[in-house]
Short mmCIF file of C-alpha atoms in Angstrom, two decimals:
data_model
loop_
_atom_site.label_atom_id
_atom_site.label_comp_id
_atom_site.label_asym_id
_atom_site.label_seq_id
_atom_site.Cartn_x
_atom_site.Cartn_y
_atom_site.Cartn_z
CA UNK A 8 -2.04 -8.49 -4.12
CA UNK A 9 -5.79 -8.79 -5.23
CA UNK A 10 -6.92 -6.22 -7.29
CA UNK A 11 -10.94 -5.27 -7.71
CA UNK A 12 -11.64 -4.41 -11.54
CA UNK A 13 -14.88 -3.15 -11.86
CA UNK A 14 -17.29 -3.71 -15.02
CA UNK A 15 -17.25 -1.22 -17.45
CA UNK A 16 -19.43 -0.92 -21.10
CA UNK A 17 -17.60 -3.09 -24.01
CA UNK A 18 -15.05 -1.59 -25.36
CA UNK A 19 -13.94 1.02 -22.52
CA UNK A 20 -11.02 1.19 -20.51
CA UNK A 21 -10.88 -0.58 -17.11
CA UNK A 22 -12.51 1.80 -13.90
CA UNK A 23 -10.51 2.10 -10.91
CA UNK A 24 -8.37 3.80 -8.61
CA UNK A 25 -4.90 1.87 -9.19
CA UNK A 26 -2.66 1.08 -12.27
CA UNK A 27 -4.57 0.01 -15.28
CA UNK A 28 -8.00 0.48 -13.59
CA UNK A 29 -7.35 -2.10 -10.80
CA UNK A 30 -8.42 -0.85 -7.23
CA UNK A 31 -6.43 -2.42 -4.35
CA UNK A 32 -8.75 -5.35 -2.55
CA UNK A 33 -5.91 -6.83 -0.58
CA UNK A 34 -2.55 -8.08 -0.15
CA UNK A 35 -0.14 -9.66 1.56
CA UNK A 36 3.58 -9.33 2.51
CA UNK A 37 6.09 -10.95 4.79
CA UNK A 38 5.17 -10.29 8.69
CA UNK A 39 1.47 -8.73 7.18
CA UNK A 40 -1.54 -9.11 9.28
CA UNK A 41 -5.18 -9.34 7.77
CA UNK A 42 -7.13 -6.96 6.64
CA UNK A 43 -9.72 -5.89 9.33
CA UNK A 44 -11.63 -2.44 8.86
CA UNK A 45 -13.13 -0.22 11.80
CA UNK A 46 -16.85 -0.57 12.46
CA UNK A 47 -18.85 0.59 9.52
CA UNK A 48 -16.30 0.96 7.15
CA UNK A 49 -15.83 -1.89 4.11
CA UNK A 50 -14.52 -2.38 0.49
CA UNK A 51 -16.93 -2.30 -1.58
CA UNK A 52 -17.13 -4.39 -4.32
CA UNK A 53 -19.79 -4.00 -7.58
CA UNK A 54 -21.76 -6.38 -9.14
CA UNK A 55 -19.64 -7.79 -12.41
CA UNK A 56 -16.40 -6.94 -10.94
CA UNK A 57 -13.60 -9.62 -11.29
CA UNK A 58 -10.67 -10.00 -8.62
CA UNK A 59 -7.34 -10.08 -10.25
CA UNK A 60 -4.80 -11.38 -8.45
CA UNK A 61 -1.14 -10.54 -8.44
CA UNK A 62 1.68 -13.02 -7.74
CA UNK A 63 5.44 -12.34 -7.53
CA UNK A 64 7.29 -15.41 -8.10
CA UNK A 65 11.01 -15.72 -8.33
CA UNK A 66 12.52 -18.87 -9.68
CA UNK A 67 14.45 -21.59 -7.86
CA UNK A 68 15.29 -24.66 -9.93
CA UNK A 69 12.39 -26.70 -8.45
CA UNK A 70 8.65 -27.30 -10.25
CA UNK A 71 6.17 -26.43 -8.06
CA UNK A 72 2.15 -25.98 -7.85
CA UNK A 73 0.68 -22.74 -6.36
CA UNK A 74 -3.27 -22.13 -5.17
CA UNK A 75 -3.25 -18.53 -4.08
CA UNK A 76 -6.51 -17.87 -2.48
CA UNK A 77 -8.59 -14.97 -0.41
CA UNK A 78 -10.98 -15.13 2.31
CA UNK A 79 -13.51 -12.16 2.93
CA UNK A 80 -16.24 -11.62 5.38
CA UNK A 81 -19.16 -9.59 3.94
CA UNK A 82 -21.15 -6.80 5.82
CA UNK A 83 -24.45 -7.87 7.12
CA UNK A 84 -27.08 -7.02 4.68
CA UNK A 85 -28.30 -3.25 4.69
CA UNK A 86 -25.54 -1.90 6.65
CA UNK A 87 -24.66 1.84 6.05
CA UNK A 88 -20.68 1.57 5.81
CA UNK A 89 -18.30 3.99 4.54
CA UNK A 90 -16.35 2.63 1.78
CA UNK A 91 -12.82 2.18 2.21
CA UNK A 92 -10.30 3.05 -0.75
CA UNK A 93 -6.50 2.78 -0.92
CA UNK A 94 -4.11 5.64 -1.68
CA UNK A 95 -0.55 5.52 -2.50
CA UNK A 96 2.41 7.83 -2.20
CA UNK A 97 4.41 6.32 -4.77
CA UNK A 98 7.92 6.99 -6.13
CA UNK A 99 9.04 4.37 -9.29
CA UNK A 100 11.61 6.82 -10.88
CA UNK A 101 14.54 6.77 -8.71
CA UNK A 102 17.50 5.60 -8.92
CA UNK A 103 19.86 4.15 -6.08
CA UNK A 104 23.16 4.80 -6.34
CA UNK A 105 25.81 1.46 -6.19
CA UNK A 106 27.47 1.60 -2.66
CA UNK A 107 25.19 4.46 -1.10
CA UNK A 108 24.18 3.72 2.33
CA UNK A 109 21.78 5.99 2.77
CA UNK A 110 19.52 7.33 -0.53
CA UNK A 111 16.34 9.17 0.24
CA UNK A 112 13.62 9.16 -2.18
CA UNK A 113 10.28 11.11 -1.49
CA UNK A 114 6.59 10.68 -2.75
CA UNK A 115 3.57 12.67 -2.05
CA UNK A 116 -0.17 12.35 -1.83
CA UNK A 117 -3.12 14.96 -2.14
CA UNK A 118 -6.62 14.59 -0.89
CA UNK A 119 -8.89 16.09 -2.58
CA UNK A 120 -11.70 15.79 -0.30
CA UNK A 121 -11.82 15.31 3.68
CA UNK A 122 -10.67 12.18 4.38
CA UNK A 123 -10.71 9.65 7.06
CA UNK A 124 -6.74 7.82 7.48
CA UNK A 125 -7.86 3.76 8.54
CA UNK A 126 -4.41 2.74 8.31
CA UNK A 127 -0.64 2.96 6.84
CA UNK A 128 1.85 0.24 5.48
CA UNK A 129 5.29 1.13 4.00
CA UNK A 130 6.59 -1.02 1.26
CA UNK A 131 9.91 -1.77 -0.10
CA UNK A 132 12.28 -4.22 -0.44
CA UNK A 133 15.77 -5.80 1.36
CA UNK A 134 17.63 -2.61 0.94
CA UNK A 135 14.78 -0.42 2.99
CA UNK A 136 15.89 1.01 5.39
CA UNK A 137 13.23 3.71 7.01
CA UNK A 138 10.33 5.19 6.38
CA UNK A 139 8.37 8.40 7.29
CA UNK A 140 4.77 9.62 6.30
CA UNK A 141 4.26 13.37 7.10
CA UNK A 142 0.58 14.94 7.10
CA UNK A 143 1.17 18.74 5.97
CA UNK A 144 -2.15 20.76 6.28
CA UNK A 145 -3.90 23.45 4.28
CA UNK A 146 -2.55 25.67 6.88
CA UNK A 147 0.81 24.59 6.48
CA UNK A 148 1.55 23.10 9.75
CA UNK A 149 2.44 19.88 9.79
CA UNK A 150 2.06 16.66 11.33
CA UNK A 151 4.38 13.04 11.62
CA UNK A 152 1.62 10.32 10.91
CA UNK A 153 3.93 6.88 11.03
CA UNK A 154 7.87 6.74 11.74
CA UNK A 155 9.19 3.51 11.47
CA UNK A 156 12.77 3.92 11.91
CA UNK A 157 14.04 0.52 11.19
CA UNK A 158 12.16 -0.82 8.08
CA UNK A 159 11.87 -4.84 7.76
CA UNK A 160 11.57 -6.17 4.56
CA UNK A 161 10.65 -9.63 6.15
CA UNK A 162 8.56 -8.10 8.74
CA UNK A 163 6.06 -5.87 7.27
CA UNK A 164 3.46 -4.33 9.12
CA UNK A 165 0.53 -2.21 9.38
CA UNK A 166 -0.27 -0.08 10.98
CA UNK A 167 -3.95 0.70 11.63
CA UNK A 168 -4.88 4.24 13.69
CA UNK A 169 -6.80 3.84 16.71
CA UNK A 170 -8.43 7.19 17.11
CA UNK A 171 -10.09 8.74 14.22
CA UNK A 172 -7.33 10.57 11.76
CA UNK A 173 -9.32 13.53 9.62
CA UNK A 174 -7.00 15.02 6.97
CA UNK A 175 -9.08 18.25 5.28
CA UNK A 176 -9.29 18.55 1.79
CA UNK A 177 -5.69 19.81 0.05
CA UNK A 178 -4.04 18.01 3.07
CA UNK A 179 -0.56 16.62 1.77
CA UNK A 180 0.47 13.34 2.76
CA UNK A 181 5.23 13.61 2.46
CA UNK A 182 6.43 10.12 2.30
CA UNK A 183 10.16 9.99 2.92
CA UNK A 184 12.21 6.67 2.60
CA UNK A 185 16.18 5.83 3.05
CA UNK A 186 17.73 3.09 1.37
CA UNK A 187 21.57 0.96 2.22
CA UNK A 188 22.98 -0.18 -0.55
CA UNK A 189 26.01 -0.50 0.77
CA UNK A 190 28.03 -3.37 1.93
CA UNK A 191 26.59 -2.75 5.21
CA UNK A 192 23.75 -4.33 4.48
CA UNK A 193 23.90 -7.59 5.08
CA UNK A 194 20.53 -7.90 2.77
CA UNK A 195 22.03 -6.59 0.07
CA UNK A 196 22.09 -8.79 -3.12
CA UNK A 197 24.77 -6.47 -4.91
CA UNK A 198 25.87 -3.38 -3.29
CA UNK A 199 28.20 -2.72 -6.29
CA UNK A 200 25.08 -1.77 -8.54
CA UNK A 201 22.53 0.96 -8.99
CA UNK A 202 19.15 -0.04 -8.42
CA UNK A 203 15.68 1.04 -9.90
CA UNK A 204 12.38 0.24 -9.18
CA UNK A 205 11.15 -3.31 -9.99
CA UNK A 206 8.96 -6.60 -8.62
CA UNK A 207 11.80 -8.64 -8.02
CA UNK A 208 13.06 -8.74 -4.30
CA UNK A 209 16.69 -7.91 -5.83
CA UNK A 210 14.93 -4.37 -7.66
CA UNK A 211 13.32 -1.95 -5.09
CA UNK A 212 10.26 -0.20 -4.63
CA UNK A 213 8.35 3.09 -2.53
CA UNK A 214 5.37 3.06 -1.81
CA UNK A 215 3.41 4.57 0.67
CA UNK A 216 0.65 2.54 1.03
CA UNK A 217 -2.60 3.65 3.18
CA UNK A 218 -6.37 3.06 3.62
CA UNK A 219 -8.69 5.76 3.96
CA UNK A 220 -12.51 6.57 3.71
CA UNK A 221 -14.27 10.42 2.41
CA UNK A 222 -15.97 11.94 5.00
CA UNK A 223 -19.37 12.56 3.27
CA UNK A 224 -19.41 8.81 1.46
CA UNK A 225 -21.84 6.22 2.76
CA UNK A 226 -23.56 3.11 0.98
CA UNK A 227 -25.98 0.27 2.05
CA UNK A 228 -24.33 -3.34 1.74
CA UNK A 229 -26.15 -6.25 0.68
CA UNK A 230 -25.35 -9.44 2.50
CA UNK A 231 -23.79 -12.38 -0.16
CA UNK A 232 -22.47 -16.08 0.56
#
């Protein structure tokens, strides 16, 4: 995952969106495609700001070398683009029983202005099973925005709307996820222990993961080599 951490005065906290001031650039996953955004829409990224990357390694008895490495196509100089930011429903408190082959943990998501849905991407680990975001309106109906019924750990997509996907302001996104952690799974490391959230392939995670822009937000892009 590459991170954007945008400048800040000396001696004040990191600025951002994500954990530890660290808005989401990028990543990439088993099965993941690249990152394209729709006409007009970009990341944007401020003068100063440093790209942290973030690496999960796990060991396997062998030295090795690693260059990790990004490529990115900037916006044309004095484009009006919307920016794009990244959202999560996330859920790192739960606790999978040992044996259970079907746990449901949920996580949820407010806007807080109108907001433009680019795309969604599910994320957790070998004992994933499925995975359900639910838009539920001011109103309070309600609306399925991605089902994928038979999550992949080694095959994760995204999934990127076609037509335009509003969501008002006080719209909910409901993630809902099911996890096997039972002998069933043929994935599964150790079905005779609970499991908790953690980075290693073996721990689990939820995260609803999506891309969106705000309706009303526009800036001008300067082109850069």
């Amino acid at each position: 995952i590459v991170f954007i951490q945008e400048p800040t005065p000396t001696g004040s906290a990191p600025r951002g969106e994500g954990r530890g001031g660290f808005n989401k650039l990028s990543g990439f996953a088993p099965g993941e495609q690249a990152k394209v955004f729709p006409e007009g829409t970009a990341k944007l990224i401020k003068a100063g700001s440093k790209l942290t990357f973030q690496v999960h390694y796990t060991t396997n008895g062998t030295a090795a070398t690693d260059r990790s490495y990004i490529g990115l196509h900037f916006a044309k100089d004095g484009q009006k683009l919307a920016p794009a930011l990244t959202g999560t429903a996330t859920n790192a408190s739960f606790v999978i029983p040992a044996g259970d082959g079907n746990y449901e943990a949920h996580a949820s998501w407010t806007a807080q202005e109108d907001v433009r849905i680019i795309d969604l991407m599910p994320h957790m680990h070998v004992r994933g099973k499925d995975f359900k975001y639910t838009a539920v309106y001011p109103d309070g109906h309600s609306e399925v925005l991605l089902d994928v019924p038979k999550y992949d750990f080694n095959w994760q997509l995204l999934y990127r709307y076609g037509p335009e996907k509003v969501l008002p302001k006080g719209t909910r996104i409901d993630c809902v996820a099911h996890f096997d952690n039972s002998t069933a799974n043929k994935y599964n490391p150790d079905p005779t222990k609970d499991v908790k959230w953690g980075d290693q392939t073996w721990e689990e995670m939820m995260i609803g993961w999506f891309d969106y822009t705000v309706s009303t937000s526009t800036v001008a892009s300067t082109d850069r080599k």
